[in-house]
Amino acid sequence: MNKNTTVDYQDWRYERKIREDTLGVRGLEALILSNKAFFRTLHAERRVNNIYFDDDDFNCFFSNVDGNAAREKFRIRWYGDVFGDICNPILEIKIKDALVGSKKRFRLNDFNLNRSMKKNPIKKALEGLDTSLSIRSDIKRLRPTLINSYIRRYYISSDGKYRLTLDYDLEFYKFEAVSRTILSKRSQPGLVVEIKYDVKDDSGVDEVTNDLLFRITKNSKYATGVEITQY
């Protein structure tokens, strides 16, 4: 069982996204590694998994779609296999204010995830949260609505100011609230690049993005997953 302490608090930063559907992983990685910022691989790729939470009216989803400047997103993140024994899961609260965001992260109990949610393993995982935390009441009004999963590659610029991730093999699973089961996988082609950097380094980001030859776009994996699986 993990201790229910805060892992960290991330300072405000930018997260800019690029959606690309034509080059493929190798072609886009070649473009990244030839960038003037001299990106290099930061560490080995890995599969990233998230359970997203929302209320019954999907207000978190619509807040994103409507482009509300101030919003929060609750998710559980872990690495490795989507199903089975989930080790070292983290509850993340993503806080968005206009173009910048921050993040709070909390350790949770390990749990086992399978397509049948009869034993409510996510509830067991969340029991690891400190009862004094106000987020316990926040999370109680929400329910799991979506799993998304993807493979992520990591890069960093030579000056260490800009981190870049390349996501591919995107998968989505819907939570069925009534039967408490996880429905079949839905996949989406295409790649997502995210550029992440501190607020103080915003003045130099145009040189990085211009060299990538693609336009910064709005791209929420949660919103995409809901649109694919719920509607």
Short mmCIF file of C-alpha atoms in Angstrom, two decimals:
data_model
loop_
_atom_site.label_atom_id
_atom_site.label_comp_id
_atom_site.label_asym_id
_atom_site.label_seq_id
_atom_site.Cartn_x
_atom_site.Cartn_y
_atom_site.Cartn_z
CA MET A 1 0.00 0.00 0.00
CA ASN A 2 1.32 3.44 -0.89
CA LYS A 3 1.48 6.26 1.60
CA ASN A 4 -1.21 8.84 0.98
CA THR A 5 1.11 11.80 0.68
CA THR A 6 1.41 14.43 -2.00
CA VAL A 7 3.97 13.46 -4.60
CA ASP A 8 4.52 16.99 -5.85
CA TYR A 9 2.95 20.24 -6.93
CA GLN A 10 3.81 21.40 -10.40
CA ASP A 11 4.33 25.12 -10.95
CA TRP A 12 2.42 26.91 -13.68
CA ARG A 13 3.57 26.04 -17.18
CA TYR A 14 2.45 26.01 -20.79
CA GLU A 15 1.39 22.84 -22.56
CA ARG A 16 1.05 23.39 -26.30
CA LYS A 17 -0.26 20.59 -28.52
CA ILE A 18 0.11 19.58 -32.13
CA ARG A 19 -2.05 16.99 -33.88
CA GLU A 20 -0.43 15.19 -36.84
CA ASP A 21 -2.05 12.57 -39.06
CA THR A 22 0.28 12.11 -42.04
CA LEU A 23 3.95 11.60 -41.14
CA GLY A 24 3.85 8.54 -38.91
CA VAL A 25 5.97 7.98 -35.80
CA ARG A 26 9.33 7.69 -37.56
CA GLY A 27 8.78 10.71 -39.75
CA LEU A 28 7.63 12.91 -36.90
CA GLU A 29 10.46 11.77 -34.64
CA ALA A 30 12.96 12.62 -37.39
CA LEU A 31 11.44 16.11 -37.58
CA ILE A 32 11.73 16.49 -33.80
CA LEU A 33 15.36 15.37 -33.68
CA SER A 34 16.31 17.76 -36.51
CA ASN A 35 14.74 20.76 -34.73
CA LYS A 36 16.92 23.83 -34.09
CA ALA A 37 16.39 23.30 -30.34
CA PHE A 38 18.47 20.09 -30.66
CA PHE A 39 16.03 17.76 -28.95
CA ARG A 40 17.37 14.46 -27.63
CA THR A 41 15.61 11.43 -26.21
CA LEU A 42 15.00 11.89 -22.49
CA HIS A 43 14.23 8.27 -21.55
CA ALA A 44 12.66 5.12 -22.95
CA GLU A 45 9.13 5.17 -24.29
CA ARG A 46 6.36 3.67 -22.16
CA ARG A 47 2.62 3.10 -22.15
CA VAL A 48 0.68 5.76 -20.24
CA ASN A 49 -2.79 4.99 -18.85
CA ASN A 50 -5.40 7.32 -17.37
CA ILE A 51 -8.79 6.91 -15.72
CA TYR A 52 -10.74 10.15 -16.08
CA PHE A 53 -13.54 11.29 -13.76
CA ASP A 54 -16.57 13.42 -14.51
CA ASP A 55 -20.05 13.99 -13.12
CA ASP A 56 -23.23 12.52 -14.58
CA ASP A 57 -23.77 15.62 -16.73
CA PHE A 58 -20.20 15.49 -18.12
CA ASN A 59 -19.49 19.03 -16.99
CA CYS A 60 -15.71 18.50 -17.17
CA PHE A 61 -16.07 17.43 -20.79
CA PHE A 62 -18.29 20.36 -21.76
CA SER A 63 -16.06 22.79 -19.88
CA ASN A 64 -13.20 21.70 -22.12
CA VAL A 65 -15.24 21.74 -25.33
CA ASP A 66 -16.60 25.21 -24.50
CA GLY A 67 -13.08 26.48 -23.85
CA ASN A 68 -13.71 27.71 -20.31
CA ALA A 69 -10.60 29.52 -19.12
CA ALA A 70 -10.63 28.09 -15.59
CA ARG A 71 -11.26 24.36 -15.16
CA GLU A 72 -10.08 21.24 -13.34
CA LYS A 73 -9.59 17.67 -14.50
CA PHE A 74 -9.35 14.62 -12.24
CA ARG A 75 -7.58 11.44 -13.35
CA ILE A 76 -5.67 8.42 -12.08
CA ARG A 77 -2.42 7.75 -13.99
CA TRP A 78 -0.16 4.72 -14.12
CA TYR A 79 2.37 3.17 -16.50
CA GLY A 80 2.52 -0.28 -18.12
CA ASP A 81 -0.38 -2.61 -18.86
CA VAL A 82 -3.91 -1.21 -19.00
CA PHE A 83 -5.46 -4.13 -17.10
CA GLY A 84 -4.24 -6.32 -14.26
CA ASP A 85 -2.34 -5.32 -11.13
CA ILE A 86 -1.90 -1.54 -11.15
CA CYS A 87 1.16 -0.46 -9.15
CA ASN A 88 2.08 3.04 -8.00
CA PRO A 89 -1.02 4.81 -9.33
CA ILE A 90 -1.19 8.57 -8.93
CA LEU A 91 -4.24 10.81 -8.61
CA GLU A 92 -3.62 13.92 -10.66
CA ILE A 93 -5.64 17.11 -10.52
CA LYS A 94 -4.91 19.24 -13.56
CA ILE A 95 -5.73 22.91 -13.06
CA LYS A 96 -6.14 25.11 -16.10
CA ASP A 97 -6.17 28.91 -16.15
CA ALA A 98 -6.39 30.27 -19.70
CA LEU A 99 -3.25 29.07 -21.54
CA VAL A 100 -1.27 27.91 -18.51
CA GLY A 101 -1.78 24.94 -16.24
CA SER A 102 -0.62 23.34 -13.04
CA LYS A 103 -0.95 19.94 -11.44
CA LYS A 104 -1.32 18.36 -7.99
CA ARG A 105 -0.37 14.70 -7.60
CA PHE A 106 -1.21 12.22 -4.82
CA ARG A 107 -0.16 8.62 -4.27
CA LEU A 108 -2.93 6.03 -4.18
CA ASN A 109 -3.27 2.42 -3.08
CA ASP A 110 -2.36 -0.24 -5.64
CA PHE A 111 -5.39 -1.94 -7.19
CA ASN A 112 -6.42 -4.54 -9.76
CA LEU A 113 -8.31 -3.41 -12.84
CA ASN A 114 -10.35 -5.68 -15.09
CA ARG A 115 -13.38 -5.20 -17.29
CA SER A 116 -15.79 -6.07 -14.50
CA MET A 117 -15.99 -3.32 -11.89
CA LYS A 118 -18.23 -5.23 -9.45
CA LYS A 119 -15.75 -4.94 -6.58
CA ASN A 120 -15.15 -1.26 -7.30
CA PRO A 121 -11.31 -1.36 -7.28
CA ILE A 122 -11.06 2.36 -8.00
CA LYS A 123 -12.86 3.12 -4.76
CA LYS A 124 -10.30 0.95 -2.98
CA ALA A 125 -7.45 2.87 -4.61
CA LEU A 126 -8.92 6.22 -3.55
CA GLU A 127 -9.18 5.07 0.06
CA GLY A 128 -5.49 5.81 0.26
CA LEU A 129 -6.18 9.54 0.21
CA ASP A 130 -5.74 11.42 3.47
CA THR A 131 -9.20 12.03 4.95
CA SER A 132 -8.21 15.60 5.78
CA LEU A 133 -7.84 16.48 2.10
CA SER A 134 -10.69 18.49 0.61
CA ILE A 135 -10.25 16.61 -2.66
CA ARG A 136 -11.93 13.58 -1.09
CA SER A 137 -15.24 15.42 -1.21
CA ASP A 138 -14.48 16.63 -4.74
CA ILE A 139 -13.82 13.14 -6.03
CA LYS A 140 -16.91 11.68 -4.34
CA ARG A 141 -19.20 13.73 -6.57
CA LEU A 142 -17.54 12.28 -9.68
CA ARG A 143 -17.40 8.84 -11.28
CA PRO A 144 -14.96 7.17 -13.67
CA THR A 145 -16.06 7.80 -17.26
CA LEU A 146 -13.13 6.95 -19.52
CA ILE A 147 -9.83 5.12 -19.75
CA ASN A 148 -7.32 6.28 -22.29
CA SER A 149 -4.01 4.66 -23.09
CA TYR A 150 -1.15 5.49 -25.43
CA ILE A 151 2.57 4.99 -25.98
CA ARG A 152 4.66 8.06 -25.19
CA ARG A 153 8.16 9.05 -26.31
CA TYR A 154 10.03 11.77 -24.42
CA TYR A 155 12.45 14.45 -25.61
CA ILE A 156 14.19 17.49 -24.12
CA SER A 157 15.88 20.48 -25.79
CA SER A 158 19.64 20.95 -25.43
CA ASP A 159 19.15 23.90 -23.07
CA GLY A 160 16.67 21.94 -20.92
CA LYS A 161 13.92 24.55 -21.30
CA TYR A 162 11.50 22.64 -23.52
CA ARG A 163 10.20 19.13 -23.01
CA LEU A 164 8.40 17.43 -25.82
CA THR A 165 6.36 14.24 -25.89
CA LEU A 166 5.14 12.20 -28.85
CA ASP A 167 2.03 10.06 -28.25
CA TYR A 168 0.78 7.31 -30.55
CA ASP A 169 -1.33 4.12 -30.50
CA LEU A 170 -4.20 5.96 -28.78
CA GLU A 171 -6.84 3.72 -27.19
CA PHE A 172 -10.07 4.57 -25.35
CA TYR A 173 -12.40 2.55 -23.12
CA LYS A 174 -15.80 3.67 -21.87
CA PHE A 175 -17.04 3.02 -18.33
CA GLU A 176 -20.63 1.79 -18.35
CA ALA A 177 -22.14 3.35 -15.23
CA VAL A 178 -25.16 1.05 -14.85
CA SER A 179 -23.51 -2.36 -15.35
CA ARG A 180 -20.21 -1.15 -13.87
CA THR A 181 -18.16 -2.68 -16.65
CA ILE A 182 -15.50 -1.39 -19.01
CA LEU A 183 -16.60 -1.58 -22.62
CA SER A 184 -14.59 -2.55 -25.69
CA LYS A 185 -11.59 -0.61 -26.87
CA ARG A 186 -11.90 2.15 -29.45
CA SER A 187 -8.76 3.29 -31.24
CA GLN A 188 -7.86 6.54 -32.97
CA PRO A 189 -5.18 6.99 -35.64
CA GLY A 190 -2.82 9.92 -35.60
CA LEU A 191 -0.16 11.37 -33.33
CA VAL A 192 -0.18 14.02 -30.62
CA VAL A 193 2.86 16.14 -29.78
CA GLU A 194 2.95 18.20 -26.58
CA ILE A 195 5.48 20.94 -25.87
CA LYS A 196 5.82 21.77 -22.17
CA TYR A 197 7.78 24.64 -20.69
CA ASP A 198 7.85 27.16 -17.85
CA VAL A 199 6.02 30.47 -18.18
CA LYS A 200 9.33 32.37 -18.14
CA ASP A 201 10.45 30.58 -21.32
CA ASP A 202 7.43 31.51 -23.46
CA SER A 203 9.33 34.12 -25.46
CA GLY A 204 11.49 31.48 -27.15
CA VAL A 205 8.92 28.85 -27.97
CA ASP A 206 8.04 30.18 -31.44
CA GLU A 207 11.46 29.16 -32.75
CA VAL A 208 10.77 25.62 -31.59
CA THR A 209 7.23 25.34 -32.95
CA ASN A 210 7.95 27.07 -36.25
CA ASP A 211 10.65 24.52 -36.96
CA LEU A 212 8.13 21.71 -36.46
CA LEU A 213 6.13 23.05 -39.42
CA PHE A 214 2.75 22.39 -37.77
CA ARG A 215 0.19 24.67 -36.24
CA ILE A 216 -0.50 24.56 -32.47
CA THR A 217 -4.00 23.15 -31.99
CA LYS A 218 -6.42 22.45 -29.20
CA ASN A 219 -6.34 18.74 -28.43
CA SER A 220 -7.76 17.10 -25.32
CA LYS A 221 -7.42 13.32 -25.12
CA TYR A 222 -10.28 13.25 -22.62
CA ALA A 223 -12.62 15.22 -24.89
CA THR A 224 -11.59 13.10 -27.86
CA GLY A 225 -12.23 9.90 -25.93
CA VAL A 226 -15.66 11.00 -24.76
CA GLU A 227 -16.65 11.95 -28.29
CA ILE A 228 -15.49 8.57 -29.61
CA THR A 229 -17.02 6.39 -26.89
CA GLN A 230 -20.02 8.26 -25.47
CA TYR A 231 -21.69 9.78 -28.51
#
